[in-house]
Coordinates of C-alpha atoms in Angstrom, one line a residue:
M603 CA -34.7 -47.8 29.6
Q604 CA -32.8 -44.5 29.2
T605 CA -34.8 -43.8 26.0
R606 CA -38.1 -44.5 27.7
S607 CA -37.1 -42.2 30.6
L608 CA -36.3 -39.4 28.3
K609 CA -39.6 -39.9 26.5
F610 CA -41.5 -39.7 29.8
R611 CA -39.7 -36.5 30.8
A612 CA -40.4 -35.0 27.4
V613 CA -44.1 -35.9 27.6
R614 CA -44.3 -34.5 31.1
Q615 CA -42.7 -31.2 30.1
I616 CA -45.2 -30.9 27.2
R617 CA -48.1 -31.5 29.6
L618 CA -46.8 -28.9 32.1
A619 CA -46.4 -26.3 29.4
F620 CA -49.6 -27.3 27.5
P621 CA -51.7 -24.2 28.1
R622 CA -48.8 -21.9 27.1
L623 CA -47.9 -24.0 24.0
A624 CA -51.6 -24.1 22.9
R625 CA -51.9 -20.4 23.3
L626 CA -48.7 -19.7 21.4
S627 CA -49.7 -22.0 18.5
G628 CA -53.0 -20.2 18.0
R629 CA -55.2 -23.0 19.3
W630 CA -56.0 -21.4 22.7
A631 CA -59.4 -20.1 21.6
T632 CA -60.4 -23.6 20.3
L633 CA -59.4 -25.2 23.5
I634 CA -61.4 -22.7 25.5
Q635 CA -64.5 -23.3 23.4
S636 CA -64.0 -27.1 24.0
L637 CA -64.6 -26.7 27.7
P638 CA -68.1 -27.4 28.8
P639 CA -70.3 -24.3 29.1
G640 CA -70.9 -22.8 32.5
R641 CA -74.2 -22.2 34.2
G642 CA -76.2 -20.1 31.8
G643 CA -79.1 -17.7 32.1
L644 CA -77.3 -14.7 33.7
T645 CA -78.0 -11.4 32.0
L646 CA -76.5 -9.2 34.6
P647 CA -73.4 -9.6 36.8
K648 CA -74.4 -10.9 40.2
G649 CA -71.0 -10.8 41.9
A650 CA -67.3 -10.2 41.5
L651 CA -64.6 -12.9 41.4
F652 CA -61.0 -11.9 42.3
I653 CA -58.1 -13.9 41.0
A654 CA -55.2 -13.8 43.5
P655 CA -51.6 -14.3 42.3
D656 CA -50.7 -16.2 45.5
G657 CA -52.1 -17.8 48.6
A658 CA -53.6 -15.8 51.4
G659 CA -50.2 -14.7 52.9
S660 CA -49.5 -11.6 51.0
L661 CA -50.4 -8.4 52.8
G662 CA -50.2 -6.3 49.6
D663 CA -52.5 -8.6 47.6
S664 CA -54.8 -8.6 50.6
A665 CA -54.9 -4.8 50.6
M666 CA -55.9 -4.7 47.0
M667 CA -58.7 -7.2 47.5
H668 CA -59.9 -5.6 50.7
A669 CA -60.1 -2.3 48.9
G670 CA -61.6 -3.6 45.7
I671 CA -64.4 -5.5 47.5
A672 CA -65.3 -2.5 49.7
H673 CA -65.4 -0.3 46.6
L674 CA -67.6 -2.7 44.7
R675 CA -69.9 -3.3 47.7
A676 CA -70.5 0.5 47.7
Q677 CA -71.6 0.1 44.0
G678 CA -74.1 -2.5 44.9
V679 CA -72.2 -5.8 44.3
E680 CA -73.1 -8.3 47.0
Q681 CA -71.3 -11.6 46.3
F682 CA -67.6 -12.1 46.2
G683 CA -65.3 -15.0 45.5
V684 CA -61.6 -15.6 45.4
V685 CA -59.7 -17.9 43.1
Y686 CA -56.1 -18.7 44.0
P687 CA -53.4 -21.0 42.7
Q688 CA -53.6 -24.4 44.4
Y689 CA -50.4 -25.9 45.6
G690 CA -50.8 -29.5 46.8
V691 CA -53.7 -30.2 49.2
E692 CA -53.3 -27.3 51.6
T693 CA -56.2 -24.8 51.5
P694 CA -55.4 -21.2 52.4
D695 CA -57.7 -19.4 54.8
W696 CA -59.3 -16.3 53.2
S697 CA -61.6 -15.5 56.2
H698 CA -59.5 -12.4 56.9
I699 CA -61.0 -10.7 53.9
P700 CA -64.5 -9.5 54.7
H701 CA -67.5 -10.4 52.6
V702 CA -65.7 -13.2 50.6
T703 CA -68.5 -15.9 50.3
E704 CA -66.3 -18.6 48.7
S705 CA -62.7 -19.4 47.8
I706 CA -61.7 -21.7 45.0
G707 CA -58.3 -23.3 44.5
V708 CA -57.3 -24.0 40.9
R709 CA -54.2 -26.1 40.1
Y710 CA -51.7 -23.8 38.5
K711 CA -50.2 -26.7 36.6
P712 CA -50.6 -30.5 36.6
E713 CA -48.8 -32.2 39.6
D714 CA -45.2 -32.9 38.9
Y715 CA -45.0 -36.7 39.0
L716 CA -45.3 -39.4 36.4
A717 CA -47.1 -42.2 38.2
R718 CA -50.4 -40.3 38.0
S719 CA -49.7 -38.0 35.1
R720 CA -53.0 -38.8 33.3
Q721 CA -55.0 -38.3 36.5
S722 CA -53.1 -35.1 37.4
L723 CA -53.8 -33.7 33.9
G724 CA -57.4 -34.6 34.2
N725 CA -57.7 -32.9 37.6
Y726 CA -56.0 -29.8 36.1
W727 CA -58.6 -29.6 33.2
Q728 CA -61.4 -30.3 35.7
D729 CA -60.3 -27.2 37.7
L730 CA -60.3 -25.1 34.5
R731 CA -63.8 -26.3 33.6
R732 CA -65.0 -25.5 37.1
F733 CA -63.3 -22.0 36.9
R734 CA -65.1 -21.4 33.6
Q735 CA -68.5 -22.1 35.2
I736 CA -67.7 -19.9 38.2
A737 CA -66.4 -17.0 36.1
Q738 CA -69.6 -17.0 34.0
A739 CA -71.8 -17.2 37.1
Y740 CA -70.1 -14.2 38.8
G741 CA -70.0 -12.1 35.6
Q742 CA -67.2 -9.8 36.8
V743 CA -63.6 -11.1 37.1
Y744 CA -60.7 -9.0 38.5
C745 CA -57.2 -10.4 38.4
I746 CA -54.8 -8.9 40.9
G747 CA -51.8 -8.1 38.6
A748 CA -49.5 -6.4 41.2
D749 CA -45.8 -7.1 40.4
V750 CA -46.0 -10.6 38.9
M751 CA -47.1 -9.9 35.3
D752 CA -43.7 -9.2 33.8
G753 CA -42.5 -12.7 34.8
Y754 CA -39.7 -11.5 37.1
Y755 CA -40.8 -13.6 40.0
S756 CA -42.5 -16.6 38.3
L757 CA -43.3 -17.3 34.6
E758 CA -45.6 -20.1 35.8
I759 CA -47.8 -17.8 37.8
C760 CA -47.9 -15.3 34.9
D761 CA -49.1 -18.2 32.6
F762 CA -51.6 -19.2 35.3
L763 CA -53.2 -15.7 35.5
T764 CA -53.3 -15.1 31.8
D765 CA -54.9 -18.5 31.2
L766 CA -57.6 -17.8 33.7
M767 CA -58.3 -14.3 32.3
A768 CA -58.6 -15.8 28.8
I769 CA -61.0 -18.4 30.1
A770 CA -63.1 -15.8 32.0
A771 CA -63.3 -13.5 28.9
S772 CA -64.4 -16.4 26.7
T773 CA -67.6 -16.7 28.9
G774 CA -68.5 -13.1 28.4
A775 CA -67.5 -12.1 31.9
Q776 CA -66.2 -8.6 32.3
T777 CA -62.5 -9.3 32.8
T778 CA -59.9 -6.8 34.2
L779 CA -56.3 -7.1 34.9
V780 CA -56.1 -4.8 38.0
G781 CA -53.2 -2.5 38.6
F782 CA -50.1 -4.3 37.4
S783 CA -46.5 -3.1 37.2
F784 CA -44.2 -3.8 34.3
N785 CA -40.4 -3.6 34.7
Q786 CA -37.9 -2.5 32.1
N787 CA -37.0 -6.0 31.0
P788 CA -40.1 -8.2 31.1
K789 CA -39.6 -11.9 30.3
P790 CA -40.5 -12.6 26.6
R791 CA -42.8 -15.4 27.6
A792 CA -44.7 -13.0 29.9
V793 CA -45.0 -10.5 27.1
Q794 CA -46.3 -13.2 24.7
A795 CA -48.9 -14.4 27.2
L796 CA -50.3 -10.9 27.7
K797 CA -50.3 -10.1 24.0
A798 CA -52.4 -13.2 23.4
L799 CA -55.1 -12.1 25.8
P800 CA -58.5 -11.4 24.1
P801 CA -59.1 -7.7 23.3
A802 CA -62.1 -7.8 25.7
V803 CA -59.7 -8.1 28.7
R804 CA -59.1 -4.6 30.2
L805 CA -55.4 -4.1 31.1
C806 CA -54.9 -1.5 33.9
S807 CA -51.4 -0.5 34.8
R808 CA -50.8 1.1 38.1
D809 CA -48.2 3.8 37.2
P810 CA -47.2 5.9 34.2
L811 CA -43.9 4.1 33.6
S812 CA -45.4 0.7 33.6
Q813 CA -48.2 1.8 31.4
A814 CA -45.8 3.1 28.8
R815 CA -43.6 0.0 28.9
A816 CA -46.6 -2.3 28.7
Q817 CA -48.2 -0.5 25.7
R818 CA -44.8 -0.5 23.9
Q819 CA -44.2 -4.2 24.5
L820 CA -47.8 -5.5 24.0
D821 CA -48.8 -3.2 21.2
R822 CA -52.3 -2.7 22.6
S823 CA -54.2 -0.3 24.8
V824 CA -53.3 -0.2 28.5
E825 CA -55.2 2.1 30.8
L826 CA -53.4 4.2 33.5
V827 CA -54.7 3.6 37.0
A828 CA -53.3 3.7 40.5
D829 CA -52.9 0.8 42.8
A830 CA -56.3 -0.4 44.1
A831 CA -54.9 -0.4 47.7
F832 CA -55.1 3.4 47.7
L833 CA -58.9 2.8 48.2
L834 CA -58.3 0.9 51.4
E835 CA -60.0 2.3 54.5
P836 CA -57.9 2.6 57.7
T837 CA -58.9 0.1 60.4
Q838 CA -58.1 -0.9 64.0
T839 CA -58.8 -4.6 64.1
T840 CA -56.7 -5.9 67.0
A841 CA -55.8 -4.9 70.6
Q842 CA -52.2 -4.7 69.7
V843 CA -52.9 -2.0 67.1
Q844 CA -54.9 0.0 69.7
T845 CA -52.0 -0.4 72.1
L846 CA -49.5 0.8 69.5
L847 CA -51.7 3.8 68.7
E848 CA -51.8 4.7 72.4
W849 CA -48.0 4.5 72.5
I850 CA -47.9 6.8 69.5
A851 CA -50.2 9.2 71.3
H852 CA -47.9 9.2 74.4
Q853 CA -44.9 10.0 72.1
R854 CA -46.9 12.9 70.6
Q855 CA -47.5 14.3 74.1
A856 CA -43.8 14.2 74.7
N857 CA -43.3 16.2 71.4
R858 CA -41.5 13.3 69.7
I859 CA -41.1 13.1 65.9
L860 CA -42.3 9.7 64.8
V861 CA -40.5 7.9 62.0
G862 CA -41.7 4.5 60.5
I863 CA -39.0 2.0 59.5
N864 CA -39.6 -1.0 57.2
T865 CA -36.8 -3.5 56.9
N866 CA -37.4 -5.3 53.6
A867 CA -35.6 -8.6 53.0
M868 CA -35.8 -8.0 49.3
L869 CA -33.0 -5.5 49.6
L870 CA -30.6 -8.4 50.4
R871 CA -30.8 -9.3 46.7
A872 CA -30.6 -5.7 45.5
V873 CA -27.1 -4.9 46.8
E874 CA -24.2 -7.0 45.8
G875 CA -22.5 -8.5 48.9
L876 CA -25.1 -7.3 51.3
T877 CA -25.4 -9.8 54.2
V878 CA -27.9 -9.9 57.0
E879 CA -25.2 -8.8 59.4
R880 CA -24.3 -5.8 57.3
F881 CA -28.0 -5.0 56.7
I882 CA -28.8 -4.9 60.4
G883 CA -25.6 -3.0 61.3
H884 CA -26.4 -0.3 58.7
Y885 CA -30.0 0.2 60.0
A886 CA -28.8 0.2 63.6
H887 CA -26.2 2.8 62.8
T888 CA -28.7 4.9 60.9
L889 CA -31.2 5.0 63.8
T890 CA -28.5 5.7 66.3
R891 CA -27.0 8.6 64.2
L892 CA -30.5 10.1 63.6
V893 CA -31.1 10.2 67.4
E894 CA -27.7 11.7 68.0
D895 CA -28.6 14.6 65.7
E896 CA -32.3 14.9 66.6
S897 CA -33.0 13.8 70.2
E898 CA -36.8 14.0 69.8
L899 CA -37.1 11.1 67.5
S900 CA -39.1 7.9 68.1
F901 CA -39.5 4.9 65.7
V902 CA -42.2 2.5 64.7
T903 CA -40.9 -0.5 62.9
L904 CA -43.2 -1.7 60.1
P905 CA -42.6 -5.3 59.0
H906 CA -44.8 -6.2 56.1
D907 CA -44.0 -9.8 55.1
D908 CA -43.2 -13.0 57.0
R909 CA -43.4 -15.7 54.3
D910 CA -39.7 -16.5 53.5
E911 CA -36.9 -17.9 55.6
I912 CA -35.4 -14.4 56.0
H913 CA -38.3 -11.9 56.1
D914 CA -39.2 -8.5 57.4
V915 CA -40.2 -9.8 60.8
F916 CA -36.9 -11.6 61.3
L917 CA -35.0 -8.5 60.2
T918 CA -37.0 -6.2 62.5
Q919 CA -36.3 -8.5 65.5
R920 CA -32.6 -8.6 64.7
L921 CA -32.5 -4.8 64.3
L922 CA -34.2 -4.2 67.7
E923 CA -31.7 -6.6 69.3
A924 CA -28.8 -4.7 67.7
L925 CA -29.9 -1.3 68.9
P926 CA -28.5 0.3 72.0
E927 CA -31.0 0.1 74.9
S928 CA -31.4 3.9 74.8
I929 CA -32.6 3.7 71.2
R930 CA -34.6 0.5 71.7
D931 CA -36.6 2.2 74.4
R932 CA -38.0 4.7 71.9
C933 CA -39.1 2.0 69.4
A934 CA -42.4 0.2 69.0
T935 CA -43.5 -2.4 66.4
L936 CA -46.6 -3.1 64.4
Q937 CA -46.8 -6.8 64.9
L938 CA -47.9 -9.3 62.2
P939 CA -50.4 -10.7 61.6
C940 CA -52.5 -7.6 61.2
A941 CA -55.0 -6.3 58.6
P942 CA -53.7 -4.1 55.8
G943 CA -56.0 -1.4 57.0
D944 CA -54.2 -1.4 60.3
V945 CA -50.9 -0.6 58.5
K946 CA -52.6 2.4 56.9
T947 CA -53.9 3.6 60.2
V948 CA -50.5 3.5 61.8
C949 CA -48.8 5.1 58.9
G950 CA -51.3 8.0 59.1
Q951 CA -50.1 8.7 62.6
L952 CA -46.4 9.0 61.6
D953 CA -44.4 12.1 60.5
L954 CA -42.2 10.2 58.0
V955 CA -41.9 6.6 56.8
V956 CA -38.8 4.9 55.3
T957 CA -39.5 1.8 53.3
S958 CA -38.8 -0.3 50.3
R959 CA -42.1 -2.2 50.4
M960 CA -44.4 -1.0 47.7
H961 CA -47.6 -1.5 49.8
V962 CA -46.1 0.2 52.9
A963 CA -45.4 3.2 50.7
I964 CA -49.0 3.1 49.3
A965 CA -50.5 2.8 52.8
S966 CA -48.3 5.8 53.9
L967 CA -48.8 8.0 50.8
G968 CA -52.5 7.2 51.0
Q969 CA -52.5 9.0 54.3
S970 CA -50.4 11.9 52.9
T971 CA -47.5 10.8 55.1
P972 CA -44.2 11.7 53.6
T973 CA -42.5 8.5 52.5
L974 CA -38.9 7.8 51.5
S975 CA -38.4 4.7 49.4
I976 CA -35.4 2.6 48.7
T977 CA -36.1 1.4 45.2
Y978 CA -35.8 -2.1 43.7
Q979 CA -37.2 -3.7 40.6
D980 CA -37.6 -0.2 39.1
K981 CA -41.3 0.0 40.2
H982 CA -41.3 2.6 42.9
E983 CA -40.4 5.3 40.3
G984 CA -43.7 5.0 38.6
L985 CA -45.6 5.1 41.9
Y986 CA -43.8 8.3 42.8
Q987 CA -44.6 9.9 39.5
H988 CA -48.3 9.9 40.6
F989 CA -47.3 12.3 43.4
A990 CA -44.5 14.1 41.5
I991 CA -41.9 13.3 44.3
P992 CA -39.0 11.5 42.5
Q993 CA -36.6 13.2 45.0
L994 CA -37.9 10.9 47.7
L995 CA -36.4 7.8 46.1
I996 CA -32.9 6.4 46.7
S997 CA -31.2 3.5 45.1
P998 CA -30.2 0.5 47.3
A999 CA -26.5 1.1 46.5
A1000 CA -26.8 4.8 47.6
A1001 CA -28.8 3.9 50.7
F1002 CA -26.2 1.4 51.9
E1003 CA -23.3 3.8 51.5
P1004 CA -21.8 4.4 55.0
E1005 CA -23.9 7.5 55.7
G1006 CA -26.3 7.2 52.7
L1007 CA -29.5 6.5 54.6
V1008 CA -28.7 8.9 57.4
N1009 CA -28.1 11.8 55.0
F1010 CA -31.2 10.9 52.9
I1011 CA -33.5 10.9 55.9
Q1012 CA -32.0 14.1 57.4
T1013 CA -32.5 15.9 54.1
Y1014 CA -36.3 15.4 54.1
L1015 CA -37.2 15.1 57.8
P1016 CA -37.2 19.0 58.2
Q1017 CA -39.4 19.2 55.0
R1018 CA -42.1 16.9 56.3
A1019 CA -44.8 19.5 56.8
A1020 CA -44.4 20.9 53.3
L1021 CA -44.3 17.4 51.8
R1022 CA -47.5 16.4 53.6
R1023 CA -49.3 19.4 52.1
H1024 CA -48.0 18.5 48.6
L1025 CA -49.2 14.9 49.0
E1026 CA -52.6 16.1 50.2
A1027 CA -53.0 18.1 47.0
R1028 CA -52.1 15.2 44.8
L1029 CA -54.0 12.5 46.5
P1030 CA -57.5 13.1 45.1
M1031 CA -56.3 12.5 41.5
V1032 CA -54.5 9.3 42.6
M1033 CA -57.7 8.1 44.3
E1034 CA -59.7 8.7 41.1
L1035 CA -57.1 6.6 39.2
A1036 CA -57.4 3.9 41.8
R1037 CA -61.2 3.8 41.5
S1038 CA -60.9 3.4 37.7
N1039 CA -59.6 -0.2 38.2
F1040 CA -63.2 -1.1 38.7
S1041 CA -64.8 1.2 36.1
A1042 CA -65.1 0.6 32.4
Q1043 CA -64.4 4.3 31.8
P1044 CA -60.8 5.4 31.9
A1045 CA -60.0 7.9 34.7
P1046 CA -58.9 11.5 33.9
Q1047 CA -55.2 11.6 33.3
E1048 CA -53.1 13.2 36.0
P1049 CA -51.3 16.5 35.3
S1050 CA -47.5 16.2 34.7

């Protein structure tokens, strides 16, 4: 019985890893060709298909798709679909992204149980065949790379995305990996998966450091772009956003200086020994000290994610509860859910933003608002190279020194007007790089 159990487990692991093993053994192209052909007869692309690395909950991924769809619509593309990794039977709601005409779930691996292993593997391959048909029908496929392609968060999702890009390219669809980051120590399996992609797949890296790392690791051409979310248009989609903008206007009339504060739960993993209590206490101390030295300050808290047990919204609520009433009275919050364009609108009304969320920084920098970032995963450094502002970065360890964040903010708050002018001068080049995600022609390279 034990031998049989071990055999079943071994068979299951082979099935779960099958696409990766096939690709690594050189048989991937043969497997792709064995899939039934898609709907033929298309000579020109009639739409654009976006591959999302996650369900509908990521505000950053949503920002990139919002922006990409709007940009392509302006170029005459009329039909848009979203493909996403299917977990179980739950179907995400993509209605918050305008102009998406269909959303398609694809199992990102066979289901993890033995009793129906043959059926689950069959369902998995059925999904891949269906995706091949859809990719060929749309003609243009854009995979949202973001920060998952180096394997740091999930090797399975990296495999899933590279498998779908390989299938799409095999149909002749124009296939692009849009704006991805690459850290200093990518997982070897992720590197191998990207190296195995067909040459026809465009690889677009969203910052100079990631581009250099990817080209070195992959030994192939990687185009320099900027994050597609820079193309996002500001919006006001809800009454609460309008109410917040009115509050900001009242603060302006009172000659208040407005600072945006994002409390990112990811920092809890970036600083050894950092607890929720210490995190909250540090931010509460920082805001209190800032007001003691500059009485004209007001704050807008900018939570950007609510998907985990401890998330930005939870930390924001805890921070507001921990503040003295006199400080809490000069705070307002951009509530979730909201559209990514709403975040950009609010950031554009602020004097300074302090964040460690990549897409809060992009929303803010895209409005030329000076933005201080607490780095993690060595990905903000490349973003800030686009704007030549490395001085606006601080490590988590330095930020959580007793007066680290206070001193950092106080250094650059008086420079906010000059910093805004600098960002305004750099933004047109960054926007051109962002547009090049959706162009076969590389964008002009930015000056050093």
